[in-house]
CSV table of C-alpha atoms and ligand atoms in Angstrom, one decimal:
chain,number,residue,atom,x,y,z
N,1,MET,CA,20.0,3.7,49.9
N,2,SER,CA,19.5,3.7,46.2
N,3,ASP,CA,21.5,1.6,43.8
N,4,ARG,CA,24.6,3.2,42.4
N,5,ALA,CA,23.6,5.4,39.4
N,6,VAL,CA,24.2,3.6,36.1
N,7,ASP,CA,26.1,5.4,33.4
N,8,ALA,CA,23.9,4.2,30.5
N,9,ASP,CA,20.9,2.1,29.7
N,10,LEU,CA,23.1,-0.4,27.7
N,11,VAL,CA,26.8,-0.9,28.0
N,12,ILE,CA,28.8,-3.0,25.5
N,13,ALA,CA,31.9,-3.6,27.6
N,14,GLY,CA,35.5,-4.2,26.7
N,15,ALA,CA,35.2,-4.8,23.0
N,16,THR,CA,37.9,-3.9,20.5
N,17,VAL,CA,36.4,-0.9,18.7
N,18,HIS,CA,36.9,-0.3,15.0
N,19,ASP,CA,35.2,3.0,14.8
N,20,GLY,CA,34.6,3.4,11.0
N,21,SER,CA,37.4,5.9,10.5
N,22,GLY,CA,40.0,3.3,9.4
N,23,ASN,CA,42.2,4.3,12.3
N,24,PRO,CA,43.7,1.7,14.6
N,25,SER,CA,41.3,0.0,16.9
N,26,TYR,CA,41.0,0.6,20.7
N,27,ASP,CA,39.4,-1.2,23.6
N,28,ALA,CA,36.5,0.6,25.2
N,29,ASP,CA,33.2,0.5,26.9
N,30,ILE,CA,30.4,2.0,24.8
N,31,GLY,CA,27.3,3.4,26.6
N,32,ILE,CA,24.0,3.7,24.8
N,33,ASP,CA,20.9,5.6,25.7
N,34,ALA,CA,17.7,6.1,23.7
N,35,GLY,CA,19.3,4.8,20.5
N,36,VAL,CA,22.3,7.0,20.7
N,37,ILE,CA,26.0,6.3,21.6
N,38,THR,CA,26.3,8.6,24.7
N,39,LEU,CA,29.6,7.5,26.2
N,40,ILE,CA,32.9,6.0,25.0
N,41,ALA,CA,35.1,5.2,28.1
N,42,PRO,CA,38.0,3.0,29.1
N,43,PRO,CA,37.3,-0.8,29.2
N,44,HIS,CA,35.3,-2.0,32.2
N,45,SER,CA,34.7,1.5,33.5
N,46,LEU,CA,31.0,1.9,32.8
N,47,SER,CA,27.9,0.4,34.4
N,48,GLY,CA,24.7,-0.2,32.5
N,49,ARG,CA,21.2,-1.4,33.2
N,50,THR,CA,21.9,-4.0,30.5
N,51,ARG,CA,25.5,-5.1,30.0
N,52,VAL,CA,27.0,-7.1,27.1
N,53,GLU,CA,30.5,-8.5,27.4
N,54,GLY,CA,32.6,-7.7,24.4
N,55,ASN,CA,35.9,-9.2,25.4
N,56,GLY,CA,37.7,-10.7,22.5
N,57,LEU,CA,35.1,-9.4,20.1
N,58,VAL,CA,35.1,-6.5,17.6
N,59,LEU,CA,32.6,-3.7,17.9
N,60,ALA,CA,32.0,-1.7,14.7
N,61,PRO,CA,29.4,0.6,13.3
N,62,GLY,CA,26.5,-1.3,11.7
N,63,PHE,CA,27.4,-2.0,8.1
N,64,ILE,CA,25.8,0.2,5.4
N,65,ASP,CA,24.8,-1.8,2.3
N,66,VAL,CA,25.2,0.9,-0.3
N,67,HIS,CA,24.0,-1.1,-3.2
N,68,THR,CA,20.7,-2.9,-2.7
N,69,HIS,CA,17.5,-3.7,-4.5
N,70,ASP,CA,15.5,-3.9,-1.2
N,71,ASP,CA,13.0,-1.2,-2.1
N,72,LEU,CA,10.0,-3.4,-1.8
N,73,ALA,CA,11.5,-6.3,0.1
N,74,ALA,CA,11.9,-4.0,3.1
N,75,ILE,CA,8.2,-3.5,3.1
N,76,ALA,CA,7.1,-7.0,2.1
N,77,ARG,CA,9.5,-8.8,4.5
N,78,PRO,CA,10.6,-6.2,7.0
N,79,GLN,CA,12.6,-8.6,9.2
N,80,MET,CA,15.4,-8.3,6.6
N,81,ILE,CA,17.2,-11.3,8.1
N,82,GLU,CA,19.5,-11.7,5.1
N,83,LYS,CA,20.9,-8.3,5.9
N,84,LEU,CA,20.7,-8.2,9.7
N,85,SER,CA,22.5,-11.6,9.9
N,86,GLN,CA,25.5,-10.0,8.1
N,87,GLY,CA,25.7,-7.1,10.5
N,88,VAL,CA,24.0,-4.6,8.1
N,89,THR,CA,22.0,-1.9,9.8
N,90,THR,CA,21.3,0.4,6.8
N,91,VAL,CA,20.4,-0.4,3.2
N,92,ILE,CA,20.5,2.1,0.3
N,93,VAL,CA,17.8,1.2,-2.2
N,94,GLY,CA,16.9,2.6,-5.6
N,95,ASN,CA,20.1,1.5,-7.4
N,96,CYS,CA,20.6,0.7,-11.1
N,97,GLY,CA,17.9,3.0,-12.3
N,98,ILE,CA,15.1,1.0,-10.6
N,99,SER,CA,13.1,2.2,-7.6
N,100,ALA,CA,9.6,1.9,-6.1
N,101,GLY,CA,8.8,5.5,-5.3
N,102,ALA,CA,8.1,6.9,-8.7
N,103,GLY,CA,4.8,5.7,-9.9
N,104,VAL,CA,2.3,2.8,-9.7
N,105,GLN,CA,2.3,-0.2,-12.0
N,106,THR,CA,-0.9,-1.7,-13.3
N,107,PRO,CA,-1.6,-4.8,-11.2
N,108,GLY,CA,-1.3,-7.9,-13.4
N,109,THR,CA,1.2,-6.4,-15.7
N,110,THR,CA,5.0,-7.1,-15.6
N,111,PRO,CA,7.0,-4.1,-14.5
N,112,PRO,CA,9.6,-3.1,-17.1
N,113,ASP,CA,12.8,-5.1,-16.9
N,114,PRO,CA,14.7,-5.0,-14.6
N,115,MET,CA,12.2,-3.3,-12.3
N,116,ASN,CA,10.7,-6.8,-12.1
N,117,LEU,CA,13.6,-7.7,-9.8
N,118,LEU,CA,12.1,-5.5,-7.1
N,119,GLY,CA,8.6,-7.0,-6.9
N,120,ALA,CA,5.3,-7.7,-8.6
N,121,ALA,CA,3.3,-5.0,-10.3
N,122,GLU,CA,0.8,-4.7,-7.4
N,123,GLU,CA,3.7,-3.9,-5.0
N,124,PHE,CA,4.5,-0.8,-7.0
N,125,ARG,CA,1.7,1.1,-5.3
N,126,TYR,CA,3.5,4.4,-4.4
N,127,PRO,CA,2.6,7.2,-6.7
N,128,ASP,CA,5.5,9.3,-5.5
N,129,PHE,CA,8.5,9.3,-3.3
N,130,ALA,CA,6.8,10.8,-0.3
N,131,SER,CA,4.2,7.9,-0.3
N,132,TYR,CA,7.1,5.4,-0.6
N,133,ARG,CA,8.8,7.0,2.4
N,134,ALA,CA,5.5,6.7,4.3
N,135,GLY,CA,5.3,3.1,3.2
N,136,ILE,CA,8.8,2.4,4.7
N,137,ASP,CA,7.8,4.2,7.9
N,138,ALA,CA,4.6,2.1,8.1
N,139,ALA,CA,6.4,-1.2,7.5
N,140,ARG,CA,9.0,-0.5,10.2
N,141,PRO,CA,11.8,-2.6,8.7
N,142,ALA,CA,14.5,-4.0,10.9
N,143,VAL,CA,17.2,-1.9,9.2
N,144,ASN,CA,17.4,1.7,8.2
N,145,VAL,CA,16.5,2.6,4.6
N,146,ALA,CA,17.9,5.5,2.5
N,147,ALA,CA,16.7,5.8,-1.1
N,148,LEU,CA,17.8,6.9,-4.6
N,149,VAL,CA,15.3,7.6,-7.4
N,150,GLY,CA,15.7,5.4,-10.4
N,151,HIS,CA,15.9,6.9,-13.9
N,152,THR,CA,14.2,3.8,-15.4
N,153,ALA,CA,11.4,4.1,-12.8
N,154,LEU,CA,10.9,7.8,-13.9
N,155,ARG,CA,10.9,6.7,-17.5
N,156,SER,CA,8.3,4.0,-16.6
N,157,ALA,CA,6.1,6.6,-15.1
N,158,HIS,CA,6.2,9.0,-18.0
N,159,MET,CA,7.0,7.2,-21.2
N,160,ASP,CA,4.9,4.8,-23.3
N,161,ARG,CA,8.0,2.9,-24.6
N,162,PHE,CA,11.6,2.7,-23.7
N,163,ASP,CA,13.4,2.2,-26.9
N,164,ARG,CA,13.8,5.9,-27.6
N,165,ALA,CA,15.0,9.1,-26.0
N,166,ALA,CA,12.6,10.9,-23.7
N,167,THR,CA,10.9,14.0,-25.3
N,168,ALA,CA,11.4,17.4,-23.8
N,169,GLU,CA,7.9,17.2,-22.2
N,170,GLU,CA,8.7,13.8,-20.7
N,171,ILE,CA,12.0,15.0,-19.3
N,172,ALA,CA,10.2,18.0,-17.8
N,173,ALA,CA,7.7,15.6,-16.1
N,174,MET,CA,10.5,13.4,-14.8
N,175,ARG,CA,12.3,16.4,-13.4
N,176,VAL,CA,9.3,17.5,-11.5
N,177,ASP,CA,9.1,14.1,-9.9
N,178,LEU,CA,12.8,14.0,-9.1
N,179,VAL,CA,12.7,17.5,-7.5
N,180,ALA,CA,9.8,16.4,-5.4
N,181,ALA,CA,11.6,13.2,-4.4
N,182,LEU,CA,14.7,15.1,-3.4
N,183,GLY,CA,12.5,17.4,-1.4
N,184,ALA,CA,11.0,14.4,0.4
N,185,GLY,CA,14.4,13.0,1.4
N,186,ALA,CA,15.8,11.0,-1.6
N,187,ILE,CA,19.6,11.0,-1.6
N,188,GLY,CA,20.1,11.2,-5.4
N,189,LEU,CA,19.5,9.8,-8.8
N,190,SER,CA,20.5,6.4,-10.1
N,191,THR,CA,20.7,5.1,-13.7
N,192,GLY,CA,21.0,1.6,-15.2
N,193,LEU,CA,22.0,2.6,-18.7
N,194,ALA,CA,23.2,-0.9,-19.7
N,195,TYR,CA,19.6,-2.2,-19.5
N,196,ALA,CA,17.5,-2.2,-22.6
N,197,ASN,CA,14.8,0.0,-21.0
N,198,ALA,CA,17.3,2.8,-20.4
N,199,HIS,CA,19.9,2.2,-23.0
N,200,ALA,CA,18.2,4.4,-25.6
N,201,ALA,CA,18.4,7.4,-23.2
N,202,PRO,CA,21.1,9.7,-24.5
N,203,THR,CA,23.6,11.3,-22.2
N,204,ALA,CA,21.7,14.6,-22.5
N,205,GLU,CA,18.5,13.0,-21.1
N,206,VAL,CA,20.4,12.0,-17.9
N,207,GLN,CA,22.2,15.3,-17.8
N,208,ALA,CA,18.8,17.1,-17.9
N,209,LEU,CA,17.7,15.1,-14.8
N,210,ALA,CA,21.0,15.3,-13.0
N,211,ALA,CA,21.0,19.0,-13.3
N,212,VAL,CA,18.6,19.3,-10.3
N,213,LEU,CA,20.8,17.2,-8.0
N,214,ALA,CA,23.3,19.8,-6.9
N,215,GLU,CA,20.8,22.2,-5.4
N,216,ALA,CA,19.4,19.5,-3.2
N,217,GLY,CA,22.9,18.0,-2.4
N,218,GLY,CA,22.0,14.7,-4.2
N,219,LEU,CA,24.5,12.4,-5.8
N,220,TYR,CA,24.5,10.4,-9.1
N,221,ALA,CA,24.9,6.6,-8.9
N,222,THR,CA,25.2,4.7,-12.0
N,223,HIS,CA,25.2,1.1,-13.3
N,224,LEU,CA,27.4,2.0,-16.3
N,225,ARG,CA,26.2,1.9,-19.9
N,226,ASP,CA,28.8,-0.7,-20.5
N,227,GLU,CA,30.7,-2.8,-18.0
N,228,THR,CA,32.6,-4.8,-20.7
N,229,ALA,CA,34.7,-3.7,-23.7
N,230,GLY,CA,33.4,-0.1,-23.6
N,231,ILE,CA,33.8,0.5,-19.9
N,232,LEU,CA,36.2,3.4,-20.2
N,233,ASP,CA,33.8,5.4,-22.5
N,234,ALA,CA,31.0,4.5,-20.1
N,235,LEU,CA,33.0,5.9,-17.2
N,236,ASP,CA,33.7,9.1,-19.1
N,237,GLU,CA,30.0,9.5,-19.6
N,238,ALA,CA,29.3,9.0,-15.9
N,239,PHE,CA,32.1,11.5,-14.9
N,240,ALA,CA,30.8,14.1,-17.5
N,241,ILE,CA,27.3,13.8,-16.1
N,242,GLY,CA,28.6,14.3,-12.5
N,243,ARG,CA,30.9,17.2,-13.4
N,244,ARG,CA,28.2,19.0,-15.4
N,245,ALA,CA,25.7,18.5,-12.5
N,246,ALA,CA,28.3,19.5,-9.9
N,247,SER,CA,27.3,16.3,-8.1
N,248,PRO,CA,29.4,13.4,-6.6
N,249,VAL,CA,29.4,10.2,-8.7
N,250,VAL,CA,29.2,6.7,-7.4
N,251,VAL,CA,30.0,4.0,-10.0
N,252,SER,CA,27.9,1.0,-9.0
N,253,HIS,CA,29.2,-2.5,-8.7
N,254,LEU,CA,32.5,-1.7,-10.4
N,255,LYS,CA,33.7,-4.7,-12.3
N,256,CYS,CA,35.6,-5.8,-15.5
N,257,ALA,CA,33.1,-8.2,-17.0
N,258,GLY,CA,33.7,-10.7,-19.8
N,259,ALA,CA,36.8,-12.8,-20.5
N,260,GLY,CA,38.1,-10.2,-22.9
N,261,ASN,CA,38.2,-7.6,-20.2
N,262,HIS,CA,40.0,-9.5,-17.4
N,263,GLY,CA,43.0,-7.6,-16.1
N,264,ARG,CA,41.6,-4.1,-17.1
N,265,SER,CA,40.9,-3.1,-13.5
N,266,ALA,CA,44.1,-1.1,-13.2
N,267,ASP,CA,43.1,1.0,-16.2
N,268,VAL,CA,39.6,1.4,-14.9
N,269,LEU,CA,40.8,2.5,-11.4
N,270,ALA,CA,43.3,4.9,-13.0
N,271,ALA,CA,40.4,6.5,-14.9
N,272,ILE,CA,38.5,6.9,-11.7
N,273,GLU,CA,41.5,8.5,-10.0
N,274,ARG,CA,41.9,10.9,-12.9
N,275,ALA,CA,38.3,11.9,-12.8
N,276,GLY,CA,38.4,12.1,-9.1
N,277,ALA,CA,41.1,14.7,-9.3
N,278,GLU,CA,38.5,17.1,-10.7
N,279,SER,CA,35.3,16.1,-8.8
N,280,PRO,CA,34.2,13.6,-6.2
N,281,VAL,CA,34.0,10.0,-7.4
N,282,GLY,CA,33.5,6.8,-5.6
N,283,CYS,CA,32.5,3.2,-6.3
N,284,ASP,CA,31.0,0.1,-4.7
N,285,CYS,CA,31.8,-3.5,-5.2
N,286,TYR,CA,30.6,-6.9,-4.1
N,287,PRO,CA,33.2,-9.5,-3.3
N,288,TYR,CA,32.5,-12.2,-5.9
N,289,THR,CA,33.6,-13.0,-9.4
N,290,ALA,CA,30.1,-13.6,-10.6
N,291,SER,CA,27.4,-11.1,-11.3
N,292,ALA,CA,23.6,-11.6,-11.3
N,293,SER,CA,20.6,-9.9,-12.8
N,294,THR,CA,17.8,-10.7,-15.1
N,295,LEU,CA,18.8,-12.9,-18.1
N,296,ASP,CA,20.3,-10.4,-20.6
N,297,LEU,CA,20.8,-11.6,-24.1
N,298,LYS,CA,23.8,-9.2,-24.6
N,299,GLN,CA,25.6,-11.2,-21.9
N,300,VAL,CA,25.0,-14.6,-23.4
N,301,VAL,CA,28.4,-15.6,-24.8
N,302,PRO,CA,30.2,-18.9,-24.7
N,303,GLU,CA,33.0,-17.6,-22.5
N,304,THR,CA,30.7,-16.8,-19.6
N,305,PRO,CA,29.2,-19.7,-17.7
N,306,ILE,CA,25.6,-18.8,-16.9
N,307,LEU,CA,23.5,-20.3,-14.1
N,308,ILE,CA,19.7,-19.8,-14.5
N,309,THR,CA,18.2,-18.9,-11.2
N,310,TRP,CA,14.5,-18.6,-12.3
N,311,SER,CA,12.5,-18.7,-15.4
N,312,ASP,CA,8.8,-17.7,-15.8
N,313,PRO,CA,8.0,-19.9,-18.8
N,314,GLU,CA,10.5,-22.8,-17.8
N,315,PRO,CA,10.5,-22.9,-14.0
N,316,GLY,CA,11.9,-26.4,-14.1
N,317,GLN,CA,15.2,-25.2,-15.5
N,318,ALA,CA,16.0,-23.0,-12.4
N,319,GLY,CA,19.4,-24.1,-10.9
N,320,ARG,CA,20.8,-25.4,-14.2
N,321,MET,CA,23.5,-24.0,-16.4
N,322,LEU,CA,22.3,-22.4,-19.6
N,323,SER,CA,24.8,-24.5,-21.7
N,324,ASP,CA,23.2,-27.7,-20.3
N,325,ILE,CA,19.7,-26.5,-21.1
N,326,ALA,CA,20.7,-25.5,-24.6
N,327,ALA,CA,22.3,-28.9,-25.1
N,328,ASP,CA,19.2,-30.7,-23.9
N,329,TRP,CA,17.0,-28.7,-26.2
N,330,GLY,CA,19.4,-29.0,-29.1
N,331,VAL,CA,19.6,-25.2,-29.7
N,332,ASP,CA,22.3,-22.6,-29.3
N,333,LEU,CA,22.8,-20.5,-26.2
N,334,LEU,CA,20.9,-17.5,-27.5
N,335,ALA,CA,17.9,-19.5,-28.6
N,336,ALA,CA,17.7,-21.2,-25.2
N,337,ALA,CA,18.0,-17.8,-23.4
N,338,VAL,CA,15.1,-16.4,-25.5
N,339,ARG,CA,12.9,-19.4,-24.6
N,340,LEU,CA,13.7,-18.9,-20.9
N,341,GLN,CA,12.9,-15.2,-20.7
N,342,PRO,CA,11.8,-13.6,-18.5
N,343,ALA,CA,14.4,-15.2,-16.3
N,344,GLY,CA,17.2,-14.6,-13.7
N,345,ALA,CA,20.8,-15.5,-14.2
N,346,VAL,CA,24.2,-15.6,-12.5
N,347,TYR,CA,27.1,-14.8,-14.8
N,348,HIS,CA,30.5,-16.1,-14.0
N,349,CYS,CA,32.2,-13.2,-15.8
N,350,MET,CA,35.0,-11.7,-13.7
N,351,ALA,CA,38.6,-12.5,-12.7
N,352,ASP,CA,39.6,-12.6,-9.0
N,353,ARG,CA,42.6,-10.3,-9.5
N,354,ASP,CA,40.2,-7.6,-10.8
N,355,VAL,CA,37.8,-8.1,-7.9
N,356,GLU,CA,40.7,-7.9,-5.4
N,357,ARG,CA,42.2,-4.8,-7.0
N,358,ILE,CA,38.8,-3.0,-7.0
N,359,LEU,CA,37.9,-4.1,-3.5
N,360,ALA,CA,41.3,-2.8,-2.2
N,361,HIS,CA,41.1,0.7,-3.8
N,362,PRO,CA,40.5,3.4,-1.2
N,363,ALA,CA,37.5,4.8,-3.1
N,364,THR,CA,35.6,1.5,-3.0
N,365,MET,CA,32.7,0.8,-0.6
N,366,ILE,CA,31.1,-2.6,0.0
N,367,GLY,CA,27.6,-3.3,-1.3
N,368,THR,CA,25.7,-6.6,-1.7
N,369,ASP,CA,23.8,-5.9,-4.9
N,370,GLY,CA,21.7,-8.8,-3.5
N,371,LEU,CA,18.4,-9.7,-5.2
N,372,PRO,CA,16.0,-10.4,-2.4
N,373,ASN,CA,13.2,-11.8,-4.6
N,374,ASP,CA,15.3,-14.3,-6.5
N,375,PRO,CA,14.3,-17.8,-5.4
N,376,ARG,CA,17.9,-18.9,-5.8
N,377,PRO,CA,19.8,-15.7,-5.1
N,378,HIS,CA,23.4,-15.0,-5.8
N,379,PRO,CA,25.2,-15.7,-2.4
N,380,ARG,CA,26.1,-12.0,-2.1
N,381,LEU,CA,22.6,-11.4,-0.8
N,382,TRP,CA,23.5,-13.2,2.4
N,383,GLY,CA,27.3,-13.2,2.3
N,384,ALA,CA,28.9,-10.1,0.9
N,385,PHE,CA,29.9,-8.3,4.2
N,386,PRO,CA,31.2,-11.4,6.1
N,387,ARG,CA,33.1,-12.5,3.0
N,388,VAL,CA,35.0,-9.2,2.9
N,389,LEU,CA,35.8,-9.5,6.6
N,390,GLY,CA,36.7,-13.1,6.6
N,391,HIS,CA,37.9,-14.3,3.2
N,392,TYR,CA,39.4,-11.0,1.8
N,393,ALA,CA,40.6,-9.2,4.9
N,394,ARG,CA,41.5,-12.0,7.4
N,395,ASP,CA,42.3,-15.0,5.2
N,396,ARG,CA,43.7,-13.3,2.1
N,397,GLY,CA,45.2,-10.3,3.9
N,398,LEU,CA,44.0,-8.0,1.2
N,399,PHE,CA,43.7,-5.1,3.7
N,400,PRO,CA,43.6,-4.7,7.5
N,401,LEU,CA,40.4,-5.2,9.4
N,402,ALA,CA,40.1,-1.4,10.1
N,403,THR,CA,40.1,-0.8,6.3
N,404,ALA,CA,37.5,-3.5,5.7
N,405,VAL,CA,35.2,-1.9,8.4
N,406,ARG,CA,35.9,1.6,6.9
N,407,LYS,CA,34.6,0.5,3.5
N,408,MET,CA,31.4,-0.7,5.1
N,409,THR,CA,30.7,2.1,7.4
N,410,GLY,CA,32.3,5.6,7.7
N,411,LEU,CA,33.3,5.9,4.0
N,412,SER,CA,29.8,4.9,3.0
N,413,ALA,CA,28.0,7.3,5.4
N,414,ASP,CA,30.2,10.1,4.2
N,415,ARG,CA,29.8,9.4,0.5
N,416,PHE,CA,26.0,9.1,0.8
N,417,ARG,CA,25.7,11.8,3.4
N,418,LEU,CA,24.0,9.8,6.0
N,419,ALA,CA,24.3,12.1,9.0
N,420,GLY,CA,25.1,10.6,12.4
N,421,ARG,CA,25.7,7.1,11.0
N,422,GLY,CA,28.8,5.1,10.1
N,423,TYR,CA,31.0,5.8,13.1
N,424,VAL,CA,31.3,4.7,16.7
N,425,ARG,CA,31.2,8.3,18.1
N,426,GLU,CA,29.5,9.9,20.9
N,427,GLY,CA,26.3,11.5,19.6
N,428,HIS,CA,26.0,9.0,16.7
N,429,ALA,CA,23.2,6.6,16.2
N,430,ALA,CA,23.7,3.3,18.0
N,431,ASP,CA,23.8,1.2,14.9
N,432,LEU,CA,26.4,-1.4,15.9
N,433,VAL,CA,27.7,-4.9,15.1
N,434,LEU,CA,29.6,-7.1,17.5
N,435,PHE,CA,31.5,-9.9,15.8
N,436,ASP,CA,34.2,-12.5,16.3
N,437,PRO,CA,37.2,-11.5,14.1
N,438,ALA,CA,38.5,-15.1,14.3
N,439,THR,CA,35.4,-16.8,12.9
N,440,VAL,CA,33.5,-14.1,10.9
N,441,GLY,CA,32.8,-15.3,7.4
N,442,ASP,CA,30.3,-16.1,4.7
N,443,ALA,CA,28.5,-19.4,4.6
N,444,ALA,CA,26.3,-18.7,1.5
N,445,THR,CA,27.4,-20.5,-1.6
N,446,PHE,CA,26.1,-20.6,-5.2
N,447,GLU,CA,24.8,-24.1,-4.4
N,448,ASP,CA,23.2,-23.2,-1.1
N,449,PRO,CA,22.9,-19.4,-1.1
N,450,MET,CA,20.5,-18.6,1.7
N,451,GLN,CA,22.9,-19.2,4.6
N,452,ALA,CA,23.5,-16.7,7.4
N,453,ALA,CA,27.0,-15.5,8.1
N,454,ARG,CA,29.3,-17.0,10.8
N,455,GLY,CA,30.7,-15.0,13.7
N,456,ILE,CA,28.1,-12.2,14.0
N,457,VAL,CA,27.4,-12.0,17.7
N,458,GLY,CA,25.1,-9.0,18.1
N,459,VAL,CA,23.5,-6.3,15.9
N,460,TRP,CA,21.9,-3.2,17.3
N,461,VAL,CA,19.8,-0.9,15.1
N,462,ASN,CA,19.1,2.5,16.7
N,463,GLY,CA,20.1,1.0,20.0
N,464,MET,CA,17.7,-2.0,19.8
N,465,LEU,CA,19.2,-5.5,19.9
N,466,SER,CA,18.0,-6.9,16.6
N,467,LEU,CA,20.2,-10.0,16.2
N,468,ASP,CA,21.4,-11.9,19.2
N,469,ARG,CA,23.9,-14.7,18.5
N,470,GLY,CA,22.6,-15.3,15.0
N,471,VAL,CA,18.9,-15.2,16.0
N,472,ALA,CA,16.6,-12.2,15.0
N,473,THR,CA,15.0,-10.8,18.2
N,474,GLY,CA,12.0,-9.5,16.3
N,475,ALA,CA,13.0,-5.9,16.9
N,476,ARG,CA,12.1,-3.7,13.9
N,477,ALA,CA,13.9,-0.5,14.8
N,478,GLY,CA,15.0,0.8,11.4
N,479,ARG,CA,14.1,4.3,10.1
N,480,PHE,CA,13.9,6.1,6.9
N,481,LEU,CA,17.1,8.1,6.5
N,482,PRO,CA,16.7,11.3,4.5
N,483,ARG,CA,19.6,13.0,2.8
N,484,ALA,CA,21.6,15.1,5.2
N,485,PRO,CA,21.6,18.9,4.8
N,486,HIS,CA,24.5,20.5,2.8
N,487,SER,CA,26.1,21.7,6.0
N,488,THR,CA,26.9,18.2,7.2
N,489,PRO,CA,30.7,17.7,7.3
N,490,ALA,CA,32.2,14.8,5.5
N,491,HIS,CA,35.3,13.0,6.6
N,492,LEU,CA,36.6,11.6,3.3
N,493,SER,CA,40.3,11.3,2.9
N,494,HIS,CA,42.1,12.6,-0.1
N,495,GLN,CA,42.5,9.1,-1.6
N,496,GLU,CA,38.9,8.2,-0.9
N,497,THR,CA,37.4,11.2,-2.6
N,498,VAL,CA,40.2,11.2,-5.0
N,499,GLN,CA,39.4,14.8,-5.4
B,1,ZN,ZN1,23.2,-2.8,-11.4
């Protein structure tokens, strides 16, 4: 007599399922075959060749990190442990105008700031988006990768200098590249208009590029031209670009930066809601009151404590406060910053009440904005998702766990049109995370930032167990995720789309 037939290859049994919709949780057995969720059944009703006990644990869709700079890290270090260890199963790369699939850089040169955050010149070896996509496929990263095309990267491929608007010919060349990228599966266009190498681009330059998005179903993601005093005007610019292009807008790492802007999050969110009444608008946020990027002279002000994370000419100053360095050198902050450049910095520039208000808004998704090449990274790289689950949802009670999971999964998949991801549903990809709701939390700190999360029990990527009780299994089951076709239904609620 043969053994009783099993229901599925893998069964995760009896866990409390938060399915990504934001609806109340339920207890269930989840059956998985060939990388797909095939069965959702009452607890302890399924048998599987492999069985994982989920009693007392939460099972959620794998987290989607909607704001990353993992373009080249996913190829250079495909284990992606800093993301897997948080429960992340998909990263969206190409944010803030910088991406790796729009042209080669000359080896030995420095890629234009802030593309230097992504990697060294010799790593930018993909002449076009299709070759970048092939590079991801060849690297087989441990998490799925979806990609935006960066405006600054397009500028870098077609312009000899960045302190001016692109000419009509240059815009035409950038459009050709963008159309080809969208055809090869890119999910949209990103800009980083606050950065010096994109700031001279007028709205019209971005509009001319964004005009090709709608036909391909792409979206427009933007690191605003101004995240400080001029944020409302910068938002208006972003909304106008989206409306004219008939494309959804994602405002990247929404924040109110600089002491003079603390408390303005209510006005900023109201502006997003007003714009959202006319066309789809969303935003992402990382759960910290400090930002991080390259060292930017515009942000060097006495009110903002700045930690230097790396410096090419002054490597010995990494890990010190800019104010201490300036005092040692007997110069002012700006002079010290100039001497440190190129450099990386953490800016303690936000108020917790603004971060909380933005995190809690229904249109807000979670992203890390982690900088994987920073030798002393902002702790968001390792800690953003567990910090939302532990500190903000459980400990601060900012929103229910179901809402926290929604902001990391279903909302993100719908907004970025990642078909078959972001939900625990039959027929969806088996990207899953099992965690302990009582202990989940971030361990990474500004002093000791490369620390894995607590409470993440198991992570499956396309059905493969990739993290087992905090230890990477070595599985590298991620895939390149192309933009879904127009026909894919979205499940955004009225408040989330605000449209
Ligand atoms: Zn950015």
